[in-house]
Short mmCIF file of C-alpha atoms in Angstrom, two decimals:
data_model
loop_
_atom_site.label_atom_id
_atom_site.label_comp_id
_atom_site.label_asym_id
_atom_site.label_seq_id
_atom_site.Cartn_x
_atom_site.Cartn_y
_atom_site.Cartn_z
CA VAL A 7 -28.14 4.28 -24.94
CA THR A 8 -24.85 4.82 -26.78
CA ASN A 9 -22.59 1.75 -26.51
CA HIS A 10 -19.28 0.69 -28.02
CA ARG A 11 -18.26 -2.40 -29.95
CA LYS A 12 -15.03 -4.25 -29.32
CA ASP A 13 -13.38 -2.36 -32.20
CA GLY A 14 -14.28 0.99 -30.59
CA ALA A 15 -17.10 1.99 -32.96
CA HIS A 16 -20.16 3.34 -31.16
CA PHE A 17 -23.80 2.61 -31.90
CA THR A 18 -27.25 3.35 -30.50
CA ASN A 19 -28.50 0.42 -28.48
CA ASP A 20 -32.27 -0.08 -28.09
CA LEU A 21 -32.11 -1.68 -24.64
CA SER A 22 -34.78 -3.05 -22.33
CA LEU A 23 -34.35 -4.72 -18.94
CA THR A 24 -37.17 -6.83 -17.57
CA ALA A 25 -37.11 -7.66 -13.87
CA VAL A 26 -38.00 -11.20 -12.80
CA HIS A 27 -39.19 -11.76 -9.22
CA ASP A 28 -39.96 -15.07 -7.58
CA LEU A 29 -43.36 -15.73 -6.02
CA ASN A 30 -41.97 -14.66 -2.65
CA GLY A 31 -41.46 -11.20 -4.11
CA GLU A 32 -37.65 -11.45 -4.24
CA TYR A 33 -35.84 -9.88 -7.20
CA ARG A 34 -34.00 -12.77 -8.91
CA TYR A 35 -33.04 -11.83 -12.47
CA SER A 36 -33.04 -9.16 -15.15
CA ILE A 37 -33.57 -10.18 -18.78
CA GLY A 38 -31.95 -7.81 -21.23
CA ILE A 39 -32.89 -7.39 -24.91
CA LEU A 40 -30.55 -5.33 -27.06
CA SER A 41 -31.01 -4.22 -30.65
CA HIS A 42 -29.07 -1.94 -33.01
CA LYS A 43 -31.57 0.90 -33.29
CA GLU A 44 -30.35 2.42 -36.57
CA PHE A 45 -30.75 -0.89 -38.45
CA GLN A 46 -34.19 -1.88 -37.15
CA THR A 47 -36.88 -2.43 -39.76
CA ASP A 48 -40.56 -1.92 -38.94
CA ALA A 49 -41.04 -5.69 -38.82
CA GLU A 50 -38.11 -6.09 -36.42
CA LYS A 51 -39.43 -3.33 -34.16
CA SER A 52 -42.80 -5.07 -33.99
CA ALA A 53 -41.19 -8.46 -33.28
CA ILE A 54 -38.98 -7.05 -30.52
CA ALA A 55 -41.98 -5.38 -28.92
CA GLN A 56 -43.85 -8.70 -28.93
CA ILE A 57 -40.89 -10.53 -27.38
CA ARG A 58 -40.69 -7.95 -24.62
CA GLU A 59 -44.38 -8.36 -23.85
CA LEU A 60 -44.00 -12.14 -23.62
CA LEU A 61 -41.04 -12.16 -21.24
CA PRO A 62 -41.77 -13.70 -17.82
CA ARG A 63 -42.04 -11.37 -14.85
CA LYS A 64 -42.60 -14.06 -12.21
CA MET A 65 -41.05 -17.45 -11.41
CA PRO A 66 -41.67 -20.10 -8.74
CA ALA A 67 -39.12 -19.75 -5.94
CA SER A 68 -38.61 -23.53 -6.06
CA ALA A 69 -37.66 -23.43 -9.76
CA GLN A 70 -34.12 -22.46 -8.78
CA PRO A 71 -33.49 -22.66 -5.03
CA LYS A 72 -30.94 -20.20 -3.78
CA GLU A 73 -27.62 -21.75 -2.83
CA PHE A 74 -27.47 -19.95 0.48
CA GLU A 75 -30.07 -18.44 2.77
CA HIS A 76 -28.60 -16.10 5.38
CA ASP A 77 -31.62 -16.66 7.63
CA THR A 78 -30.54 -20.28 8.19
CA VAL A 79 -27.36 -19.17 9.97
CA GLN A 80 -27.81 -18.96 13.73
CA VAL A 81 -25.42 -16.64 15.56
CA ASP A 82 -25.62 -15.97 19.29
CA SER A 83 -25.20 -12.55 20.89
CA ASP A 84 -21.74 -13.38 22.28
CA ALA A 85 -20.41 -14.16 18.80
CA LYS A 86 -21.86 -10.89 17.46
CA ALA A 87 -20.30 -8.92 20.32
CA LYS A 88 -16.92 -10.60 19.76
CA GLN A 89 -16.99 -9.74 16.04
CA PHE A 90 -18.08 -6.18 16.83
CA LYS A 91 -15.21 -5.70 19.28
CA ALA A 92 -12.62 -7.16 16.88
CA SER A 93 -13.86 -4.92 14.08
CA MET A 94 -13.87 -1.83 16.30
CA VAL A 95 -10.19 -2.47 17.09
CA LYS A 96 -9.38 -2.47 13.36
CA PHE A 97 -11.49 0.59 12.59
CA THR A 98 -10.17 2.58 15.55
CA LYS A 99 -6.69 2.09 14.12
CA LEU A 100 -8.06 3.19 10.78
CA LEU A 101 -9.31 6.44 12.33
CA TRP A 102 -5.88 7.13 13.79
CA THR A 103 -4.39 7.13 10.30
CA ILE A 104 -6.44 10.17 9.25
CA ASP A 105 -4.47 12.66 11.33
CA THR A 106 -1.40 10.96 12.73
CA GLU A 107 -0.13 14.10 14.47
CA ALA A 108 -3.35 14.67 16.42
CA SER A 109 -3.60 10.94 17.19
CA LEU A 110 -0.02 10.81 18.45
CA ASP A 111 -0.61 13.80 20.74
CA LYS A 112 -3.77 12.20 22.14
CA LEU A 113 -2.30 8.73 22.67
CA MET A 114 0.81 10.00 24.41
CA GLU A 115 -1.50 11.17 27.19
CA VAL A 116 -2.42 7.49 27.76
CA SER A 117 0.29 5.73 29.76
CA SER A 118 -0.33 2.27 28.24
CA ALA A 119 -0.12 3.72 24.72
CA LYS A 120 3.03 5.67 25.51
CA ASP A 121 4.71 2.58 27.00
CA ALA A 122 3.71 0.42 24.01
CA PHE A 123 5.01 2.99 21.50
CA HIS A 124 8.27 3.27 23.45
CA GLU A 125 8.69 -0.51 23.40
CA PHE A 126 7.96 -0.60 19.65
CA LEU A 127 10.59 2.08 18.94
CA LYS A 128 13.26 0.14 20.82
CA LYS A 129 13.40 -2.31 17.90
CA THR A 130 14.94 0.40 15.72
CA TYR A 131 16.64 2.35 18.52
CA GLU A 132 14.33 5.33 17.92
CA HIS A 133 12.95 5.42 21.45
CA THR A 134 15.40 8.17 22.39
CA GLN A 135 13.67 10.45 19.86
CA LEU A 136 10.39 9.88 21.66
CA ASP A 137 11.99 10.49 25.06
CA PHE A 138 13.63 13.68 23.78
CA TRP A 139 10.37 15.01 22.33
CA LEU A 140 8.30 14.15 25.42
CA GLU A 141 10.75 15.77 27.84
CA SER A 142 11.19 18.82 25.62
CA ARG A 143 7.50 19.60 26.07
CA ASN A 144 8.04 20.11 29.79
CA PHE A 145 11.01 22.46 29.89
CA ASP A 146 10.22 26.17 29.92
CA GLY A 147 13.01 27.56 27.75
CA ASP A 148 15.74 27.17 30.36
CA ASN A 149 19.09 26.95 28.52
CA ASP A 150 20.64 24.76 31.25
CA ALA A 151 17.74 22.29 30.97
CA ALA A 152 18.14 22.35 27.18
CA SER A 153 21.84 21.49 27.45
CA LYS A 154 21.16 18.59 29.83
CA LEU A 155 18.52 17.25 27.46
CA CYS A 156 20.96 17.23 24.53
CA GLU A 157 23.66 15.61 26.63
CA LYS A 158 21.24 12.93 27.84
CA TYR A 159 19.62 11.93 24.53
CA LEU A 160 21.78 13.20 21.66
CA GLY A 161 25.09 11.77 22.83
CA MET A 162 26.70 15.20 23.06
CA SER A 163 29.56 16.07 25.35
CA ALA A 164 28.98 18.71 28.03
CA SER A 165 30.80 21.33 25.97
CA GLU A 166 28.81 20.48 22.82
CA ALA A 167 25.52 20.48 24.69
CA ALA A 168 26.31 23.87 26.21
CA THR A 169 26.06 25.41 22.73
CA MET A 170 22.48 24.15 22.32
CA GLY A 171 20.08 26.80 23.51
CA SER A 172 16.33 26.44 24.02
CA ALA A 173 15.57 27.47 20.43
CA ALA A 174 17.85 24.77 19.04
CA VAL A 175 16.24 22.16 21.29
CA GLU A 176 12.77 23.23 20.18
CA ALA A 177 13.84 22.89 16.54
CA LYS A 178 15.32 19.43 17.16
CA ALA A 179 12.16 18.35 19.05
CA ALA A 180 10.00 19.54 16.13
CA GLU A 181 12.19 17.54 13.73
CA PHE A 182 11.82 14.38 15.84
CA TYR A 183 8.09 14.96 16.16
CA GLN A 184 7.60 15.02 12.39
CA VAL A 185 9.49 11.73 12.02
CA LEU A 186 7.56 10.12 14.88
CA ALA A 187 4.12 11.31 13.71
CA ASN A 188 4.48 10.68 9.99
CA ASP A 189 6.76 7.64 9.86
CA SER A 190 7.14 5.76 13.15
CA PHE A 191 3.57 6.18 14.44
CA PRO A 192 1.82 4.84 11.27
CA LYS A 193 4.08 1.77 11.48
CA PHE A 194 3.19 1.41 15.16
CA ILE A 195 -0.53 1.46 14.30
CA LYS A 196 -0.03 -1.48 11.92
CA SER A 197 2.02 -3.48 14.42
CA LYS A 198 0.95 -6.05 17.04
CA TYR A 199 2.03 -3.64 19.80
CA ILE A 200 -1.05 -1.45 19.32
CA ASP A 201 -3.79 -4.09 19.70
CA PRO A 202 -3.77 -4.37 23.52
CA VAL A 203 -3.80 -0.57 23.73
CA VAL A 204 -6.89 -0.28 21.53
CA GLU A 205 -8.71 -3.06 23.36
CA THR A 206 -8.06 -1.37 26.70
CA MET A 207 -9.25 2.01 25.42
CA LEU A 208 -12.43 0.54 23.93
CA GLY A 209 -13.32 -1.35 27.10
CA ASP A 210 -16.27 -3.76 27.06
CA ASP A 211 -18.67 -1.64 25.01
CA SER A 212 -20.30 -3.85 22.37
CA ARG A 213 -23.48 -1.87 21.66
CA MET A 214 -24.54 -2.00 18.02
CA ASP A 215 -27.97 -0.35 18.14
CA GLY A 216 -26.65 3.13 17.40
CA SER A 217 -25.43 2.09 13.95
CA LYS A 218 -28.60 0.43 12.67
CA GLY A 219 -30.12 3.65 11.34
CA LEU A 220 -27.12 4.27 9.06
CA VAL A 221 -27.76 1.38 6.65
CA TRP A 222 -30.35 1.08 3.90
CA GLU A 223 -33.74 0.60 5.55
CA LYS A 224 -34.66 -2.29 3.23
CA TYR A 225 -31.43 -4.17 3.88
CA LYS A 226 -31.35 -6.98 6.41
CA VAL A 227 -27.83 -7.29 7.78
CA PRO A 228 -26.80 -10.99 7.85
CA ALA A 229 -26.69 -12.25 11.44
CA ASP A 230 -23.15 -13.57 11.08
CA MET A 231 -21.94 -10.17 9.88
CA GLU A 232 -23.78 -7.81 12.23
CA GLY A 233 -20.71 -7.14 14.38
CA PHE A 234 -18.58 -6.21 11.38
CA VAL A 235 -21.19 -4.16 9.52
CA PHE A 236 -22.36 -2.07 12.48
CA SER A 237 -18.84 -1.34 13.67
CA PHE A 238 -17.76 -0.43 10.14
CA VAL A 239 -20.58 2.01 9.46
CA ALA A 240 -20.19 3.61 12.91
CA VAL A 241 -16.61 4.56 12.05
CA ALA A 242 -17.10 5.23 8.33
CA GLU A 243 -20.12 7.54 8.69
CA THR A 244 -18.04 10.62 9.58
CA PHE A 245 -14.81 9.53 7.92
CA PRO A 246 -13.37 12.35 5.73
CA ALA A 247 -13.34 10.23 2.55
CA CYS A 248 -16.18 8.81 0.46
CA ILE A 249 -16.84 5.26 1.69
CA VAL A 250 -19.53 2.85 0.50
CA ILE A 251 -20.17 -0.84 1.04
CA SER A 252 -22.09 -3.23 -1.23
CA ASP A 253 -23.46 -6.72 -0.61
CA MET A 254 -22.01 -9.08 -3.22
CA SER A 255 -24.64 -11.76 -2.56
CA ILE A 256 -27.54 -9.57 -3.76
CA PRO A 257 -28.27 -9.24 -7.50
CA GLY A 258 -26.96 -5.92 -8.75
CA ASN A 259 -24.65 -5.56 -5.73
CA PRO A 260 -26.49 -2.56 -4.25
CA MET A 261 -24.82 -0.16 -1.85
CA PHE A 262 -26.47 -0.64 1.53
CA PHE A 263 -24.35 2.07 3.14
CA ILE A 264 -22.88 5.38 2.03
CA ASN A 265 -21.27 7.86 4.38
CA GLN A 266 -21.71 11.61 4.81
CA GLU A 267 -18.68 12.47 2.66
CA PHE A 268 -20.16 10.53 -0.28
CA SER A 269 -23.30 12.66 -0.06
CA LYS A 270 -21.21 15.83 0.21
CA ILE A 271 -19.08 15.07 -2.86
CA THR A 272 -21.77 13.59 -5.14
CA GLY A 273 -24.84 15.51 -3.97
CA TYR A 274 -26.82 12.29 -3.49
CA SER A 275 -28.42 11.69 -0.10
CA LYS A 276 -28.60 8.30 1.59
CA LYS A 277 -32.18 7.98 0.38
CA ASP A 278 -31.07 8.75 -3.20
CA ALA A 279 -28.14 6.33 -3.31
CA GLN A 280 -28.62 3.44 -0.90
CA GLY A 281 -30.11 0.40 -2.60
CA ARG A 282 -28.50 1.29 -5.94
CA ASN A 283 -25.36 0.09 -7.69
CA CYS A 284 -22.73 2.85 -7.80
CA ARG A 285 -22.72 2.73 -11.62
CA PHE A 286 -25.45 5.40 -11.53
CA LEU A 287 -22.58 7.89 -11.09
CA GLN A 288 -21.41 7.07 -14.63
CA GLY A 289 -22.33 9.11 -17.71
CA PRO A 290 -21.39 9.90 -21.32
CA LEU A 291 -17.80 10.91 -20.47
CA THR A 292 -17.12 7.91 -18.24
CA GLU A 293 -14.17 5.95 -19.64
CA PRO A 294 -15.13 2.46 -20.94
CA ALA A 295 -11.62 1.23 -20.13
CA SER A 296 -12.08 2.20 -16.48
CA VAL A 297 -15.46 0.47 -16.34
CA ALA A 298 -13.85 -2.67 -17.77
CA VAL A 299 -11.20 -2.61 -15.01
CA ILE A 300 -13.93 -2.38 -12.35
CA GLN A 301 -15.91 -5.26 -13.85
CA ASP A 302 -12.83 -7.47 -14.18
CA THR A 303 -11.58 -6.96 -10.61
CA LEU A 304 -15.05 -7.41 -9.12
CA ARG A 305 -15.43 -10.74 -10.91
CA ARG A 306 -12.00 -11.90 -9.72
CA GLY A 307 -12.45 -10.66 -6.15
CA VAL A 308 -9.21 -8.64 -6.06
CA ASP A 309 -8.35 -5.07 -5.15
CA CYS A 310 -9.14 -2.39 -7.72
CA TYR A 311 -7.55 1.01 -8.26
CA VAL A 312 -8.90 3.05 -11.14
CA ARG A 313 -9.42 6.66 -12.12
CA ILE A 314 -12.84 7.30 -13.60
CA THR A 315 -14.99 10.25 -14.63
CA ASN A 316 -18.17 10.38 -12.55
CA TYR A 317 -21.15 12.70 -12.32
CA ARG A 318 -22.61 14.61 -9.39
CA LYS A 319 -26.36 14.91 -8.88
CA ASN A 320 -26.31 18.37 -10.48
CA GLY A 321 -24.71 16.99 -13.66
CA GLU A 322 -21.17 18.22 -13.02
CA THR A 323 -18.33 15.82 -13.75
CA PHE A 324 -15.46 15.06 -11.38
CA GLN A 325 -12.38 12.87 -11.50
CA ASN A 326 -12.73 9.99 -9.05
CA LEU A 327 -9.85 7.79 -7.88
CA LEU A 328 -11.80 4.68 -6.94
CA SER A 329 -10.34 1.94 -4.75
CA MET A 330 -12.33 -1.23 -4.06
CA ARG A 331 -11.59 -3.88 -1.46
CA PRO A 332 -13.33 -7.28 -1.75
CA VAL A 333 -14.26 -8.81 1.60
CA HIS A 334 -14.62 -12.57 2.07
CA ASP A 335 -15.63 -14.38 5.22
CA SER A 336 -13.52 -17.07 6.89
CA ASN A 337 -15.45 -19.73 4.93
CA GLY A 338 -14.29 -18.25 1.63
CA VAL A 339 -17.65 -16.67 0.78
CA TYR A 340 -17.49 -13.37 -1.15
CA ARG A 341 -19.60 -11.14 1.09
CA PHE A 342 -18.97 -7.43 0.56
CA CYS A 343 -17.10 -4.87 -1.48
CA ILE A 344 -15.86 -1.70 0.22
CA GLY A 345 -15.42 1.29 -2.06
CA VAL A 346 -13.27 4.31 -1.19
CA GLN A 347 -13.66 7.29 -3.49
CA PHE A 348 -11.12 10.08 -3.64
CA GLU A 349 -11.88 13.20 -5.68
CA VAL A 350 -8.85 14.20 -7.73
CA ASP A 351 -8.79 17.97 -7.38
CA ALA A 352 -5.87 20.13 -8.49
CA SER A 353 -6.42 22.38 -5.47
CA THR A 354 -5.62 19.60 -2.98
CA ASP A 355 -2.25 18.34 -1.80
CA LEU A 356 -2.35 15.11 -3.80
CA LYS A 357 0.97 13.76 -2.56
CA LYS A 358 -0.03 13.99 1.08
CA ARG A 359 -3.55 12.69 0.54
CA LEU A 360 -2.33 9.85 -1.67
CA LYS A 361 -0.01 8.64 1.06
CA LYS A 362 -2.80 8.80 3.67
CA LEU A 363 -5.14 6.98 1.32
CA GLY A 364 -2.55 4.22 0.95
CA LEU A 365 -2.41 3.82 4.74
CA LEU A 366 -6.21 3.71 4.95
CA LEU A 367 -6.49 1.01 2.27
CA GLN A 368 -3.95 -1.19 4.04
CA LEU A 369 -6.13 -1.20 7.16
CA LEU A 370 -9.37 -2.16 5.41
CA PRO A 371 -10.21 -5.83 6.08
CA SER A 372 -10.10 -8.47 3.36
CA GLU A 373 -11.44 -11.33 5.48
CA ILE A 374 -13.96 -11.37 8.33
CA GLU A 375 -14.01 -14.16 10.88
CA VAL A 376 -17.45 -15.73 11.27
CA SER A 377 -18.51 -18.04 14.09
CA HIS A 378 -19.84 -20.86 11.92
CA SER A 379 -18.14 -23.21 9.46
CA ASP A 380 -21.14 -24.89 7.81
CA ALA A 381 -20.29 -26.40 4.43
CA LYS A 382 -23.42 -24.67 3.10
CA SER A 383 -22.41 -21.28 4.41
CA GLY A 384 -22.67 -19.77 0.93
CA PRO A 385 -21.22 -19.96 -2.57
CA LYS A 386 -17.43 -20.17 -2.32
CA HIS A 387 -15.42 -17.70 -4.34
CA LYS A 388 -11.69 -18.06 -4.82
CA LYS A 389 -9.71 -14.93 -5.53
CA LYS A 390 -8.37 -15.08 -9.10
CA LEU A 391 -5.09 -13.29 -9.64
CA ALA A 392 -4.15 -12.10 -13.10
CA ALA A 393 -0.97 -13.47 -14.70
CA HIS A 394 1.14 -10.47 -13.62
CA GLU A 395 -0.14 -10.82 -10.04
CA GLU A 396 0.89 -14.46 -9.58
CA GLY A 397 3.76 -15.51 -7.34
CA LYS A 398 3.58 -12.56 -4.93
CA GLU A 399 1.87 -14.21 -1.98
CA GLU A 400 4.88 -14.03 0.34
CA THR A 401 5.12 -10.25 0.12
CA GLU A 402 1.43 -9.48 -0.02
CA THR A 403 -0.91 -8.09 2.58
CA PRO A 404 -4.08 -10.16 3.22
CA ALA A 405 -5.82 -8.09 0.57
CA GLY A 406 -3.44 -9.28 -2.11
CA THR A 407 -1.31 -6.18 -2.56
CA SER A 408 2.20 -5.54 -1.28
CA SER A 409 2.07 -2.82 1.35
CA ARG A 410 5.11 -1.19 -0.27
CA LEU A 411 3.23 -0.99 -3.55
CA PHE A 412 0.13 0.80 -2.32
CA PRO A 413 1.31 4.30 -3.35
CA LYS A 414 2.52 2.85 -6.67
CA ALA A 415 -0.80 1.13 -7.34
CA LEU A 416 -2.66 4.35 -6.63
CA ALA A 417 -0.23 6.40 -8.73
CA SER A 418 -0.73 3.94 -11.58
CA ALA A 419 -4.48 4.38 -11.35
CA LEU A 420 -4.09 8.16 -11.46
CA GLU A 421 -1.87 8.17 -14.55
CA ALA A 422 -4.11 5.67 -16.33
CA ALA A 423 -6.55 8.53 -16.94
CA GLY A 424 -4.64 9.06 -20.18
CA THR A 425 -6.27 5.91 -21.57
CA ARG A 426 -9.76 6.65 -22.85
CA GLY A 427 -10.75 3.16 -23.89
CA PRO A 428 -12.12 2.40 -27.37
CA GLU A 429 -12.19 6.03 -28.50
CA SER A 430 -8.51 6.71 -27.78
CA SER A 431 -6.57 7.96 -30.77
CA ALA A 432 -3.26 6.30 -31.67
CA ALA A 433 -1.41 9.38 -30.45
CA GLY A 434 -3.36 9.39 -27.19
CA VAL A 435 -2.62 5.72 -26.58
CA SER A 436 1.06 6.31 -27.29
CA ALA A 437 1.15 9.13 -24.75
CA ALA A 438 -0.67 6.99 -22.20
CA LYS A 439 1.91 4.23 -22.74
CA ARG A 440 4.66 6.71 -22.00
CA ALA A 441 2.84 7.60 -18.78
CA ARG A 442 2.60 3.94 -17.81
CA LYS A 443 6.33 3.52 -18.43
CA VAL A 444 6.98 6.25 -15.90
CA GLY A 445 4.84 4.36 -13.38
CA ALA A 446 6.66 1.12 -14.19
CA ALA A 447 10.01 2.80 -13.69
CA ALA A 448 8.90 3.70 -10.18
CA GLU A 449 8.91 -0.01 -9.34
CA CYS A 450 12.72 0.17 -9.31
CA ASP A 451 12.80 3.18 -6.97
CA GLU A 452 13.11 2.91 -3.22
CA GLY A 453 10.68 4.43 -0.74
CA ASP A 454 7.27 6.02 -1.00
CA GLU A 455 8.69 9.46 -1.85
CA ALA A 456 10.11 8.06 -5.09
CA ASP A 457 6.72 6.51 -5.80
CA LEU A 458 4.97 9.82 -5.33
CA ASP A 459 7.50 11.71 -7.43
CA ALA A 460 6.87 9.16 -10.18
CA TYR A 461 3.17 9.95 -9.83
CA ASP A 462 3.88 13.64 -10.57
CA GLN A 463 5.67 12.71 -13.80
CA ALA A 464 2.99 10.21 -14.77
CA GLU A 465 0.21 12.73 -14.15
CA ALA A 466 1.89 15.26 -16.43
CA GLU A 467 2.15 12.62 -19.18
CA ALA A 468 -1.49 11.68 -18.68
CA LYS A 469 -2.55 15.33 -19.04
CA ARG A 470 -0.70 15.52 -22.36
CA ALA A 471 -2.48 12.33 -23.42
CA ARG A 472 -5.87 13.83 -22.63
CA LYS A 473 -5.03 16.96 -24.64
CA VAL A 474 -4.19 14.76 -27.64
#
């Protein structure tokens, strides 16, 4: 395999990986032997071959007892059902972020949802917009009814309202609808006002059996996480974005679930991909700098946003905006990593999709409540913030990222494609730095629209960097 040194020079690495299982048949370690192929003498080749033959393949399970055995955790059915229900509430809200307009239309047919949304809008005095839009749907183009509507909700005098015909009211209702669906409703979904609505709509259904066939057949879902895992995969399976989940307690962190969109974009079926680490999507053109970002954030247990070149099953490359969310349990144990992959395609409306992706990432969980608090519940893992991430706790979401900064973080990941890692030329690095400055300047702007405009500038700079 071709690898790179710290100084950027590449070399051919003669690599072998030897798997070590314990006597119970569990995969415990991999022993790697690396050698610079071009500089190997015949004697060295022979010695390396002998070493590889002598490496152990088996070990007694008692030689290094595992720190945590999931099978020792006892969880009753009520606790599983409670976790399942709580997770379904979160993931139902996640689904509503996909198409806020369709979700708004559907929920306004539910009286409890309509009342809750109305109450939420009263905080900002926007409830009259909702009332205007709802009533406008019921009038049949009558100009007198249109005038009364404007007088009632727009604060117009009778003479002013008389000039507002049905067409003008329809236009005003459409304007309010866009604000409600794309601004007010997403905020409502993230608020405390929505939880009772979701719980009522879900009812008492806590069946998990239907989701069991979606996960890797060789994976045993931990008892204390069944509610979360089976609710998550039930929602994620048909979600219109690539979603995967890996178990961080298993060597190699294999994906035990991939959804239909992942298979559609990459060409790999569930059978092909489940049980493997997602690094198999990497290839010769994959950026070492992007890989380093992934490795660093996984070790530290913090959110990751990175643009990376990946490969489909047929060998084609595609640009992947990868977001990863570490998931700990309430005992501080690092349990899972959720990956959301977004194909960067010039033919798509990136601004709109980027904003929706930001909403989706805010709703992914960072901590799952478990019913036990045993001191031996697993190896504890404390999230390690980098120096530039320190001191932001008061403005952060539970996942460790300010909700206002989600579009900026994603835009930064997109423009970072100008950095090619060790092989970058000085000119290319300089151009990439200019792109990063554009992203940094966006930190001073107000509102998501400014963030997304900064992305456009940064992307143009990154393209120039790649040409260099």
